[in-house]
mmCIF file of C-alpha atoms in Angstrom:
data_model
loop_
_atom_site.group_PDB
_atom_site.id
_atom_site.type_symbol
_atom_site.label_atom_id
_atom_site.label_comp_id
_atom_site.label_asym_id
_atom_site.label_seq_id
_atom_site.Cartn_x
_atom_site.Cartn_y
_atom_site.Cartn_z
ATOM 1 C CA UNK K 19 18.813 8.625 2.296
ATOM 2 C CA UNK K 20 15.815 9.801 4.340
ATOM 3 C CA UNK K 21 17.055 13.056 5.875
ATOM 4 C CA UNK K 22 14.084 15.034 7.206
ATOM 5 C CA UNK K 23 12.879 13.650 10.518
ATOM 6 C CA UNK K 24 12.961 14.346 14.248
ATOM 7 C CA UNK K 25 12.852 11.225 16.389
ATOM 8 C CA UNK K 26 12.952 8.333 13.864
ATOM 9 C CA UNK K 27 10.373 6.486 15.945
ATOM 10 C CA UNK K 28 7.897 9.313 15.359
ATOM 11 C CA UNK K 29 8.485 9.587 11.604
ATOM 12 C CA UNK K 30 5.302 7.819 10.479
ATOM 13 C CA UNK K 31 3.045 9.539 13.019
ATOM 14 C CA UNK K 32 4.473 12.957 12.199
ATOM 15 C CA UNK K 33 4.108 12.340 8.470
ATOM 16 C CA UNK K 34 0.470 11.357 9.022
ATOM 17 C CA UNK K 35 -0.181 14.534 11.008
ATOM 18 C CA UNK K 36 1.505 16.636 8.331
ATOM 19 C CA UNK K 37 -0.514 15.004 5.560
ATOM 20 C CA UNK K 38 -3.788 15.725 7.374
ATOM 21 C CA UNK K 39 -2.718 19.325 8.038
ATOM 22 C CA UNK K 40 -1.824 19.804 4.367
ATOM 23 C CA UNK K 41 -5.227 18.541 3.221
ATOM 24 C CA UNK K 42 -7.655 20.062 5.709
ATOM 25 C CA UNK K 43 -11.112 20.114 4.224
ATOM 26 C CA UNK K 44 -10.394 16.971 2.205
ATOM 27 C CA UNK K 45 -9.503 14.555 4.999
ATOM 28 C CA UNK K 46 -10.057 14.380 8.743
ATOM 29 C CA UNK K 47 -7.457 12.882 11.054
ATOM 30 C CA UNK K 48 -8.450 9.927 13.208
ATOM 31 C CA UNK K 49 -6.121 7.872 15.424
ATOM 32 C CA UNK K 50 -3.648 6.081 13.124
ATOM 33 C CA UNK K 51 -5.247 7.254 9.898
ATOM 34 C CA UNK K 52 -7.496 9.594 7.968
ATOM 35 C CA UNK K 53 -11.064 9.528 6.633
ATOM 36 C CA UNK K 54 -12.832 11.620 4.017
ATOM 37 C CA UNK K 55 -13.900 15.024 5.273
ATOM 38 C CA UNK K 56 -17.047 14.649 3.187
ATOM 39 C CA UNK K 57 -18.148 11.054 3.764
ATOM 40 C CA UNK K 58 -20.139 9.071 1.256
ATOM 41 C CA UNK K 59 -23.874 8.634 1.482
ATOM 42 C CA UNK K 60 -25.388 6.700 4.368
ATOM 43 C CA UNK K 61 -25.517 2.998 3.506
ATOM 44 C CA UNK K 62 -22.534 3.191 1.158
ATOM 45 C CA UNK K 63 -19.886 0.457 1.247
ATOM 46 C CA UNK K 64 -16.706 1.922 2.774
ATOM 47 C CA UNK K 65 -13.291 1.109 1.332
ATOM 48 C CA UNK K 66 -10.505 1.233 3.915
ATOM 49 C CA UNK K 67 -6.975 0.822 2.567
ATOM 50 C CA UNK K 68 -3.660 0.795 4.332
ATOM 51 C CA UNK K 69 -0.374 -0.725 5.320
ATOM 52 C CA UNK K 70 3.003 0.489 6.423
ATOM 53 C CA UNK K 71 4.126 4.075 5.951
ATOM 54 C CA UNK K 72 6.911 4.945 3.532
ATOM 55 C CA UNK K 73 4.932 4.276 0.340
ATOM 56 C CA UNK K 74 3.238 7.628 -0.317
ATOM 57 C CA UNK K 75 1.005 8.339 -2.145
ATOM 58 C CA UNK K 76 -0.100 4.897 -1.022
ATOM 59 C CA UNK K 77 -2.128 4.837 1.074
ATOM 60 C CA UNK K 78 -3.181 8.183 2.512
ATOM 61 C CA UNK K 79 -3.053 9.974 -0.824
ATOM 62 C CA UNK K 80 -5.916 7.851 -2.147
ATOM 63 C CA UNK K 81 -8.554 8.928 0.377
ATOM 64 C CA UNK K 82 -11.229 10.750 -1.578
ATOM 65 C CA UNK K 83 -14.379 10.541 -3.647
ATOM 66 C CA UNK K 84 -14.359 7.656 -6.103
ATOM 67 C CA UNK K 85 -11.489 5.967 -4.333
ATOM 68 C CA UNK K 86 -10.945 5.143 -0.640
ATOM 69 C CA UNK K 87 -13.100 6.263 2.251
ATOM 70 C CA UNK K 88 -10.233 5.980 4.715
ATOM 71 C CA UNK K 89 -6.622 4.903 5.116
ATOM 72 C CA UNK K 90 -4.785 3.455 8.094
ATOM 73 C CA UNK K 91 -1.041 3.984 8.467
ATOM 74 C CA UNK K 92 1.384 1.732 10.282
ATOM 75 C CA UNK K 93 4.993 2.464 11.139
ATOM 76 C CA UNK K 94 7.502 2.609 8.284
ATOM 77 C CA UNK K 95 7.211 -0.654 6.313
ATOM 78 C CA UNK K 96 5.233 -2.185 9.190
ATOM 79 C CA UNK K 97 1.595 -3.216 9.276
ATOM 80 C CA UNK K 98 -0.820 -1.122 11.312
ATOM 81 C CA UNK K 99 -2.053 -2.933 14.394
ATOM 82 C CA UNK K 100 -5.347 -4.775 14.597
ATOM 83 C CA UNK K 101 -6.797 -2.109 16.890
ATOM 84 C CA UNK K 102 -5.660 0.678 14.528
ATOM 85 C CA UNK K 103 -7.304 -0.994 11.513
ATOM 86 C CA UNK K 104 -10.521 -1.655 13.407
ATOM 87 C CA UNK K 105 -10.632 1.890 14.802
ATOM 88 C CA UNK K 106 -10.255 3.582 11.411
ATOM 89 C CA UNK K 107 -12.770 1.162 9.891
ATOM 90 C CA UNK K 108 -15.347 2.117 12.510
ATOM 91 C CA UNK K 109 -14.794 5.794 11.722
ATOM 92 C CA UNK K 110 -15.243 5.113 7.980
ATOM 93 C CA UNK K 111 -18.284 2.845 8.260
ATOM 94 C CA UNK K 112 -21.426 4.275 6.628
ATOM 95 C CA UNK K 113 -23.658 1.299 7.325
ATOM 96 C CA UNK K 114 -23.001 -0.658 4.135
ATOM 97 C CA UNK K 115 -20.080 -2.667 5.436
ATOM 98 C CA UNK K 116 -16.341 -2.146 5.094
ATOM 99 C CA UNK K 117 -13.845 -3.632 2.653
ATOM 100 C CA UNK K 118 -10.318 -3.778 4.061
ATOM 101 C CA UNK K 119 -7.751 -3.437 1.264
ATOM 102 C CA UNK K 120 -3.999 -4.010 1.642
ATOM 103 C CA UNK K 121 -0.968 -5.554 -0.040
ATOM 104 C CA UNK K 122 -0.466 -9.251 0.593
ATOM 105 C CA UNK K 123 2.212 -9.211 3.319
ATOM 106 C CA UNK K 124 2.250 -11.444 6.379
ATOM 107 C CA UNK K 125 1.786 -8.698 8.978
ATOM 108 C CA UNK K 126 -1.020 -7.059 7.035
ATOM 109 C CA UNK K 127 -2.790 -10.364 6.436
ATOM 110 C CA UNK K 128 -2.636 -11.080 10.162
ATOM 111 C CA UNK K 129 -3.724 -7.670 11.453
ATOM 112 C CA UNK K 130 -6.334 -6.763 8.841
ATOM 113 C CA UNK K 131 -7.778 -10.276 9.150
ATOM 114 C CA UNK K 132 -8.034 -10.017 12.925
ATOM 115 C CA UNK K 133 -9.572 -6.556 12.584
ATOM 116 C CA UNK K 134 -12.194 -7.951 10.209
ATOM 117 C CA UNK K 135 -13.108 -10.607 12.760
ATOM 118 C CA UNK K 136 -13.383 -7.973 15.472
ATOM 119 C CA UNK K 137 -15.619 -5.785 13.314
ATOM 120 C CA UNK K 138 -17.883 -8.698 12.392
ATOM 121 C CA UNK K 139 -18.300 -9.496 16.081
ATOM 122 C CA UNK K 140 -19.555 -5.914 16.492
ATOM 123 C CA UNK K 141 -22.096 -6.333 13.708
ATOM 124 C CA UNK K 142 -20.108 -4.573 10.950
ATOM 125 C CA UNK K 143 -19.855 -6.568 7.723
ATOM 126 C CA UNK K 144 -16.103 -6.574 6.968
ATOM 127 C CA UNK K 145 -14.455 -8.148 3.927
ATOM 128 C CA UNK K 146 -10.780 -8.738 3.100
ATOM 129 C CA UNK K 147 -9.148 -7.533 -0.131
ATOM 130 C CA UNK K 148 -5.497 -8.645 -0.313
ATOM 131 C CA UNK K 149 -3.816 -7.443 -3.519
ATOM 132 C CA UNK K 150 -1.597 -10.104 -5.139
ATOM 133 C CA UNK K 151 -0.159 -8.646 -8.353
ATOM 134 C CA UNK K 152 3.630 -9.159 -8.114
ATOM 135 C CA UNK K 153 4.543 -11.879 -10.644
ATOM 136 C CA UNK K 154 8.118 -12.102 -9.310
ATOM 137 C CA UNK K 155 7.062 -13.296 -5.866
ATOM 138 C CA UNK K 156 5.205 -16.494 -6.788
ATOM 139 C CA UNK K 157 4.104 -18.506 -9.806
ATOM 140 C CA UNK K 158 0.659 -18.007 -11.317
ATOM 141 C CA UNK K 159 -0.438 -21.363 -9.884
ATOM 142 C CA UNK K 160 0.251 -19.923 -6.414
ATOM 143 C CA UNK K 161 -1.200 -16.488 -7.021
ATOM 144 C CA UNK K 162 -2.456 -16.238 -3.445
ATOM 145 C CA UNK K 163 1.167 -16.071 -2.259
ATOM 146 C CA UNK K 164 2.074 -13.086 -4.436
ATOM 147 C CA UNK K 165 2.919 -9.714 -2.889
ATOM 148 C CA UNK K 166 0.888 -6.589 -3.481
ATOM 149 C CA UNK K 167 2.845 -3.803 -5.173
ATOM 150 C CA UNK K 168 1.705 -1.001 -7.524
ATOM 151 C CA UNK K 169 -1.302 -3.077 -8.560
ATOM 152 C CA UNK K 170 -2.742 -1.684 -5.320
ATOM 153 C CA UNK K 171 -3.725 1.466 -7.215
ATOM 154 C CA UNK K 172 -5.510 -0.452 -9.986
ATOM 155 C CA UNK K 173 -7.469 -2.659 -7.614
ATOM 156 C CA UNK K 174 -8.333 0.066 -5.096
ATOM 157 C CA UNK K 175 -9.433 2.480 -7.835
ATOM 158 C CA UNK K 176 -11.882 -0.044 -9.240
ATOM 159 C CA UNK K 177 -13.140 -1.093 -5.801
ATOM 160 C CA UNK K 178 -13.617 2.539 -4.799
ATOM 161 C CA UNK K 179 -15.510 3.377 -7.978
ATOM 162 C CA UNK K 180 -17.794 0.371 -7.539
ATOM 163 C CA UNK K 181 -18.553 1.439 -3.966
ATOM 164 C CA UNK K 182 -19.134 5.039 -5.098
ATOM 165 C CA UNK K 183 -21.605 3.765 -7.702
ATOM 166 C CA UNK K 184 -23.749 2.340 -4.902
ATOM 167 C CA UNK K 185 -23.127 -1.381 -5.336
ATOM 168 C CA UNK K 186 -23.709 -3.521 -2.261
ATOM 169 C CA UNK K 187 -20.805 -5.113 -0.450
ATOM 170 C CA UNK K 188 -21.114 -8.480 -2.205
ATOM 171 C CA UNK K 189 -20.941 -6.792 -5.611
ATOM 172 C CA UNK K 190 -18.079 -4.460 -4.630
ATOM 173 C CA UNK K 191 -16.098 -7.368 -3.246
ATOM 174 C CA UNK K 192 -16.714 -9.424 -6.394
ATOM 175 C CA UNK K 193 -15.568 -6.702 -8.809
ATOM 176 C CA UNK K 194 -12.544 -5.901 -6.621
ATOM 177 C CA UNK K 195 -11.467 -9.539 -6.507
ATOM 178 C CA UNK K 196 -11.903 -9.774 -10.277
ATOM 179 C CA UNK K 197 -9.722 -6.706 -10.716
ATOM 180 C CA UNK K 198 -7.087 -8.246 -8.474
ATOM 181 C CA UNK K 199 -7.127 -11.511 -10.424
ATOM 182 C CA UNK K 200 -6.627 -9.524 -13.647
ATOM 183 C CA UNK K 201 -3.663 -7.449 -12.350
ATOM 184 C CA UNK K 202 0.017 -8.223 -12.820
ATOM 185 C CA UNK K 203 3.156 -6.250 -11.910
ATOM 186 C CA UNK K 204 6.919 -6.554 -12.191
ATOM 187 C CA UNK K 205 9.539 -4.211 -10.728
ATOM 188 C CA UNK K 206 13.248 -3.469 -10.751
ATOM 189 C CA UNK K 207 15.545 -1.591 -8.376
ATOM 190 C CA UNK K 208 18.744 0.321 -9.072
ATOM 191 C CA UNK K 209 19.562 1.057 -5.424
ATOM 192 C CA UNK K 210 18.121 0.473 -1.960
ATOM 193 C CA UNK K 211 16.138 2.659 0.421
ATOM 194 C CA UNK K 212 17.144 3.892 3.876
ATOM 195 C CA UNK K 213 14.852 3.843 6.897
ATOM 196 C CA UNK K 214 14.678 7.091 8.917
ATOM 197 C CA UNK K 215 17.535 7.206 11.401
ATOM 198 C CA UNK K 216 19.514 4.402 9.744
ATOM 199 C CA UNK K 217 22.973 5.079 8.339
ATOM 200 C CA UNK K 218 22.849 2.561 5.505
ATOM 201 C CA UNK K 219 20.254 1.273 3.019
ATOM 202 C CA UNK K 220 18.266 -1.883 3.693
ATOM 203 C CA UNK K 221 20.053 -3.415 0.700
ATOM 204 C CA UNK K 222 22.501 -2.464 -2.019
ATOM 205 C CA UNK K 223 22.445 -3.123 -5.748
ATOM 206 C CA UNK K 224 25.916 -3.671 -7.112
ATOM 207 C CA UNK K 225 27.306 -0.776 -9.138
ATOM 208 C CA UNK K 226 26.156 -0.945 -12.749
ATOM 209 C CA UNK K 227 23.505 -3.523 -11.958
ATOM 210 C CA UNK K 228 19.725 -3.776 -11.732
ATOM 211 C CA UNK K 229 17.916 -6.061 -9.284
ATOM 212 C CA UNK K 230 14.837 -7.762 -10.698
ATOM 213 C CA UNK K 231 11.650 -8.480 -8.797
ATOM 214 C CA UNK K 232 12.382 -6.829 -5.451
ATOM 215 C CA UNK K 233 9.507 -6.106 -3.080
ATOM 216 C CA UNK K 234 8.568 -2.583 -2.080
ATOM 217 C CA UNK K 235 10.143 -3.098 1.357
ATOM 218 C CA UNK K 236 13.414 -4.322 -0.084
ATOM 219 C CA UNK K 237 12.553 -8.021 -0.032
ATOM 220 C CA UNK K 238 15.060 -9.961 -2.145
ATOM 221 C CA UNK K 239 14.398 -10.233 -5.872
ATOM 222 C CA UNK K 240 14.963 -13.072 -8.270
ATOM 223 C CA UNK K 241 18.311 -12.046 -9.786
ATOM 224 C CA UNK K 242 20.633 -9.174 -10.647
ATOM 225 C CA UNK K 243 21.639 -8.241 -14.174
ATOM 226 C CA UNK K 244 23.774 -5.569 -15.809
ATOM 227 C CA UNK K 245 22.095 -2.188 -16.181
ATOM 228 C CA UNK K 246 20.230 -1.791 -19.459
ATOM 229 C CA UNK K 247 19.114 0.961 -21.806
ATOM 230 C CA UNK K 248 15.586 2.299 -21.418
ATOM 231 C CA UNK K 249 14.509 0.392 -24.523
ATOM 232 C CA UNK K 250 15.826 -2.902 -23.172
ATOM 233 C CA UNK K 251 14.367 -2.127 -19.737
ATOM 234 C CA UNK K 252 10.949 -1.784 -21.358
ATOM 235 C CA UNK K 253 11.296 -5.291 -22.793
ATOM 236 C CA UNK K 254 12.476 -6.662 -19.452
ATOM 237 C CA UNK K 255 9.497 -5.204 -17.542
ATOM 238 C CA UNK K 256 6.906 -6.163 -20.115
ATOM 239 C CA UNK K 257 7.886 -9.758 -20.875
ATOM 240 C CA UNK K 258 6.756 -11.437 -17.618
ATOM 241 C CA UNK K 259 3.453 -9.553 -17.724
ATOM 242 C CA UNK K 260 2.640 -10.468 -21.320
ATOM 243 C CA UNK K 261 3.343 -14.080 -20.408
ATOM 244 C CA UNK K 262 0.202 -13.991 -18.239
ATOM 245 C CA UNK K 263 -2.133 -12.396 -20.788
ATOM 246 C CA UNK K 264 -5.463 -14.221 -20.436
ATOM 247 C CA UNK K 265 -6.344 -16.388 -23.387
ATOM 248 C CA UNK K 266 -8.799 -14.657 -25.698
ATOM 249 C CA UNK K 267 -8.448 -11.281 -23.991
ATOM 250 C CA UNK K 268 -9.763 -8.404 -26.103
ATOM 251 C CA UNK K 269 -6.678 -6.247 -25.722
ATOM 252 C CA UNK K 270 -7.862 -3.289 -23.640
ATOM 253 C CA UNK K 271 -5.637 -2.692 -20.607
ATOM 254 C CA UNK K 272 -5.078 -0.246 -17.764
ATOM 255 C CA UNK K 273 -1.366 0.377 -17.245
ATOM 256 C CA UNK K 274 0.603 1.988 -14.401
ATOM 257 C CA UNK K 275 4.304 2.817 -14.713
ATOM 258 C CA UNK K 276 5.359 3.486 -11.148
ATOM 259 C CA UNK K 277 8.454 5.187 -9.746
ATOM 260 C CA UNK K 278 9.678 3.798 -6.439
ATOM 261 C CA UNK K 279 10.745 7.108 -4.901
ATOM 262 C CA UNK K 280 14.069 8.180 -6.403
ATOM 263 C CA UNK K 281 13.533 7.692 -10.134
ATOM 264 C CA UNK K 282 12.699 10.992 -11.797
ATOM 265 C CA UNK K 283 9.574 11.603 -13.842
ATOM 266 C CA UNK K 284 11.590 12.377 -16.980
ATOM 267 C CA UNK K 285 13.213 8.943 -16.721
ATOM 268 C CA UNK K 286 9.793 7.356 -16.444
ATOM 269 C CA UNK K 287 8.588 9.240 -19.515
ATOM 270 C CA UNK K 288 11.594 7.978 -21.489
ATOM 271 C CA UNK K 289 10.701 4.447 -20.407
ATOM 272 C CA UNK K 290 7.018 5.009 -21.220
ATOM 273 C CA UNK K 291 7.976 6.100 -24.747
ATOM 274 C CA UNK K 292 9.323 2.608 -25.389
ATOM 275 C CA UNK K 293 6.614 0.799 -23.438
ATOM 276 C CA UNK K 294 3.769 2.502 -25.308
ATOM 277 C CA UNK K 295 5.269 1.420 -28.639
ATOM 278 C CA UNK K 296 5.672 -2.176 -27.469
ATOM 279 C CA UNK K 297 2.164 -2.359 -26.026
ATOM 280 C CA UNK K 298 0.727 -1.155 -29.313
ATOM 281 C CA UNK K 299 2.838 -3.666 -31.219
ATOM 282 C CA UNK K 300 1.379 -6.412 -29.007
ATOM 283 C CA UNK K 301 -2.136 -5.386 -30.066
ATOM 284 C CA UNK K 302 -2.970 -3.798 -26.719
ATOM 285 C CA UNK K 303 -5.010 -0.616 -26.334
ATOM 286 C CA UNK K 304 -3.978 1.326 -23.231
ATOM 287 C CA UNK K 305 -6.880 2.994 -21.418
ATOM 288 C CA UNK K 306 -5.999 6.065 -19.321
ATOM 289 C CA UNK K 307 -2.369 5.165 -18.571
ATOM 290 C CA UNK K 308 -0.751 6.471 -15.396
ATOM 291 C CA UNK K 309 2.950 7.371 -15.263
ATOM 292 C CA UNK K 310 4.406 8.694 -12.003
ATOM 293 C CA UNK K 311 4.818 7.762 -8.352
ATOM 294 C CA UNK K 312 1.931 5.726 -6.945
ATOM 295 C CA UNK K 313 3.383 3.123 -4.555
ATOM 296 C CA UNK K 314 6.873 4.174 -3.493
ATOM 297 C CA UNK K 315 9.476 2.787 -1.123
ATOM 298 C CA UNK K 316 10.945 5.827 0.643
ATOM 299 C CA UNK K 317 13.999 6.765 -1.453
ATOM 300 C CA UNK K 318 14.392 3.520 -3.408
ATOM 301 C CA UNK K 319 15.673 3.954 -6.952
ATOM 302 C CA UNK K 320 13.675 1.830 -9.361
ATOM 303 C CA UNK K 321 10.331 1.377 -11.032
ATOM 304 C CA UNK K 322 7.585 -1.130 -11.692
ATOM 305 C CA UNK K 323 5.094 -1.826 -14.437
ATOM 306 C CA UNK K 324 1.514 -2.953 -13.763
ATOM 307 C CA UNK K 325 -1.133 -4.141 -16.205
ATOM 308 C CA UNK K 326 -4.812 -4.792 -15.557
ATOM 309 C CA UNK K 327 -6.526 -6.894 -18.225
ATOM 310 C CA UNK K 328 -9.810 -5.005 -18.618
ATOM 311 C CA UNK K 329 -13.325 -6.146 -19.388
ATOM 312 C CA UNK K 330 -16.218 -3.740 -19.948
ATOM 313 C CA UNK K 331 -17.146 -3.422 -16.271
ATOM 314 C CA UNK K 332 -13.576 -3.092 -15.028
ATOM 315 C CA UNK K 333 -12.914 -0.425 -17.655
ATOM 316 C CA UNK K 334 -15.991 1.529 -16.576
ATOM 317 C CA UNK K 335 -14.761 1.649 -12.982
ATOM 318 C CA UNK K 336 -11.136 2.345 -13.955
ATOM 319 C CA UNK K 337 -12.283 5.386 -15.959
ATOM 320 C CA UNK K 338 -14.821 6.591 -13.375
ATOM 321 C CA UNK K 339 -14.166 10.002 -11.748
ATOM 322 C CA UNK K 340 -12.049 10.187 -8.605
ATOM 323 C CA UNK K 341 -10.754 13.052 -6.516
ATOM 324 C CA UNK K 342 -8.156 12.307 -3.841
ATOM 325 C CA UNK K 343 -5.110 14.332 -2.752
ATOM 326 C CA UNK K 344 -2.752 12.244 -4.898
ATOM 327 C CA UNK K 345 -5.033 10.890 -7.634
ATOM 328 C CA UNK K 346 -7.632 12.644 -9.751
ATOM 329 C CA UNK K 347 -9.572 11.495 -12.763
ATOM 330 C CA UNK K 348 -12.509 13.142 -14.531
ATOM 331 C CA UNK K 349 -14.948 15.448 -12.732
ATOM 332 C CA UNK K 350 -16.404 14.568 -9.370
ATOM 333 C CA UNK K 351 -19.457 16.452 -8.119
ATOM 334 C CA UNK K 352 -18.471 19.227 -5.667
ATOM 335 C CA UNK K 353 -20.486 17.706 -2.819
ATOM 336 C CA UNK K 354 -18.408 14.547 -3.014
ATOM 337 C CA UNK K 355 -15.015 16.255 -2.945
ATOM 338 C CA UNK K 356 -15.299 18.060 0.354
ATOM 339 C CA UNK K 357 -17.041 21.279 -0.726
ATOM 340 C CA UNK K 358 -19.765 20.512 1.776
ATOM 341 C CA UNK K 359 -19.136 20.978 5.478
ATOM 342 C CA UNK K 360 -16.621 18.501 6.835
ATOM 343 C CA UNK K 361 -18.110 15.848 9.091
ATOM 344 C CA UNK K 362 -16.199 14.759 12.178
ATOM 345 C CA UNK K 363 -16.071 10.945 12.294
ATOM 346 C CA UNK K 364 -17.286 9.094 15.326
ATOM 347 C CA UNK K 365 -14.325 7.658 17.208
ATOM 348 C CA UNK K 366 -15.026 5.495 20.235
ATOM 349 C CA UNK K 367 -13.479 6.956 23.404
ATOM 350 C CA UNK K 368 -10.914 4.907 25.276
ATOM 351 C CA UNK K 369 -12.486 2.859 28.043
ATOM 352 C CA UNK K 370 -11.215 3.423 31.583
ATOM 353 C CA UNK K 371 -9.740 0.382 33.287
ATOM 354 C CA UNK K 372 -10.741 -0.152 36.903
ATOM 355 C CA UNK K 373 -7.879 -0.744 39.392
ATOM 356 C CA UNK K 374 -7.190 -4.414 40.070
ATOM 357 C CA UNK K 375 -6.769 -6.153 43.402
ATOM 358 C CA UNK K 376 -3.546 -5.856 45.349
ATOM 359 C CA UNK K 377 -2.461 -9.271 44.097
ATOM 360 C CA UNK K 378 -3.251 -8.264 40.514
ATOM 361 C CA UNK K 379 -1.257 -5.048 40.870
ATOM 362 C CA UNK K 380 1.775 -6.966 42.184
ATOM 363 C CA UNK K 381 1.544 -9.291 39.200
ATOM 364 C CA UNK K 382 1.267 -6.286 36.901
ATOM 365 C CA UNK K 383 4.379 -4.710 38.374
ATOM 366 C CA UNK K 384 6.258 -7.979 37.818
ATOM 367 C CA UNK K 385 5.138 -8.071 34.183
ATOM 368 C CA UNK K 386 6.170 -4.443 33.743
ATOM 369 C CA UNK K 387 9.685 -5.286 34.973
ATOM 370 C CA UNK K 388 9.855 -8.233 32.564
ATOM 371 C CA UNK K 389 8.788 -6.001 29.677
ATOM 372 C CA UNK K 390 11.496 -3.530 30.638
ATOM 373 C CA UNK K 391 14.161 -6.249 30.537
ATOM 374 C CA UNK K 392 12.781 -7.531 27.231
ATOM 375 C CA UNK K 393 12.979 -4.034 25.761
ATOM 376 C CA UNK K 394 16.608 -3.716 26.843
ATOM 377 C CA UNK K 395 17.506 -7.083 25.302
ATOM 378 C CA UNK K 396 15.780 -6.320 22.017
ATOM 379 C CA UNK K 397 17.397 -2.888 21.823
ATOM 380 C CA UNK K 398 20.796 -4.589 22.050
ATOM 381 C CA UNK K 399 19.786 -7.146 19.395
ATOM 382 C CA UNK K 400 18.117 -4.654 17.024
ATOM 383 C CA UNK K 401 20.898 -4.539 14.439
ATOM 384 C CA UNK K 402 21.411 -8.310 14.424
ATOM 385 C CA UNK K 403 17.686 -9.024 14.026
ATOM 386 C CA UNK K 404 17.493 -6.544 11.161
ATOM 387 C CA UNK K 405 20.404 -8.217 9.379
ATOM 388 C CA UNK K 406 18.796 -11.643 9.760
ATOM 389 C CA UNK K 407 15.483 -10.322 8.454
ATOM 390 C CA UNK K 408 17.169 -8.680 5.458
ATOM 391 C CA UNK K 409 18.249 -12.091 4.174
ATOM 392 C CA UNK K 410 14.667 -13.023 3.345
ATOM 393 C CA UNK K 411 12.513 -10.005 4.151
ATOM 394 C CA UNK K 412 12.624 -6.243 4.401
ATOM 395 C CA UNK K 413 15.193 -5.789 7.162
ATOM 396 C CA UNK K 414 12.951 -3.939 9.608
ATOM 397 C CA UNK K 415 12.302 -6.757 12.081
ATOM 398 C CA UNK K 416 14.900 -5.570 14.574
ATOM 399 C CA UNK K 417 13.584 -2.027 14.473
ATOM 400 C CA UNK K 418 9.995 -3.215 14.875
ATOM 401 C CA UNK K 419 10.815 -5.500 17.809
ATOM 402 C CA UNK K 420 12.863 -2.830 19.566
ATOM 403 C CA UNK K 421 10.250 -0.116 19.120
ATOM 404 C CA UNK K 422 7.335 -2.385 19.990
ATOM 405 C CA UNK K 423 8.934 -3.722 23.174
ATOM 406 C CA UNK K 424 10.006 -0.213 24.207
ATOM 407 C CA UNK K 425 6.442 1.065 23.735
ATOM 408 C CA UNK K 426 5.047 -1.894 25.690
ATOM 409 C CA UNK K 427 7.469 -1.265 28.538
ATOM 410 C CA UNK K 428 6.580 2.433 28.593
ATOM 411 C CA UNK K 429 2.853 1.662 28.650
ATOM 412 C CA UNK K 430 3.271 -0.914 31.399
ATOM 413 C CA UNK K 431 5.264 1.517 33.516
#
């Protein structure tokens, strides 16, 4: 259960503020996100990553040299708004264009896509990078429908390294999309996660069972089986990934074994002991494996396995140096890590709105009353909407509707 919070509605914003305070000198807070304190060179392609909160170290923990230039944070398990994405992207832009990276979820697709259109209208070249690595969520023939899970780290690391190397936006986008196409993941859960302020988990796994293929927001999986030994769990995680090994692949792979928030590191190391043996037996050479927490789901108990089928270029960027609060590899030059003076990003000030006519103000007051009534109705229906959503999604729809309508009513008042 998530225990440390004040007002549950402020959980994500307070966590963002705390993250920025903990990493002063490495990141600079901007509205709804954070950017590098020491930005990349002028003309560099900027990589903006983001999504809902509740997945740390994704996404804020990956802001740093050799990885992301900025991250935007939505509410818990909820996409950041279009305006939030666009605002952080403007702050991160160095003149070379911006790549917007996120997991392939409906809200993110909608809001990051709309933000990209808004940025392009302003003259900023913006590209979309939706990670689609979860083999449990769609068949290979429908890869575009797959969710983004811990493959986020693999794809973002390679995209960030390509941008750091000075490639132009077409080349960065191409290598990032190739990395995404070569990434596969499969996860299991032993128990559900609990949203701040909620008294029960989004879902439950029956005692002594393991749920296969759940999403990182608690989206339903493909089936439930009896709990297995670590050795058998290694086989279960690996089998669906090996089934998608590209024909003729040379055998060099990047691998991430990811804890979902409540599975201890020692457990992951036990699992990795078996996985490393099986990967070797399959003729695979693991390049710089990562074992730990990389894309979590609050306090969910479970883990996932991700494989990226490397080629020479992808391996170069996977192994390239990076220095972010939650991910470090190799040695990055001091100037790139924040040793230089921090640079305050340029954030556009809010534009004042001129008072409307008397008729317009009467209409506005009417709309404000309607929003107030809508907020009351959605507050009453919050639990029911969440239960409906949990049948096919992540169970946060009621919370999102109630909070959103309440905020709209407050702003209109």
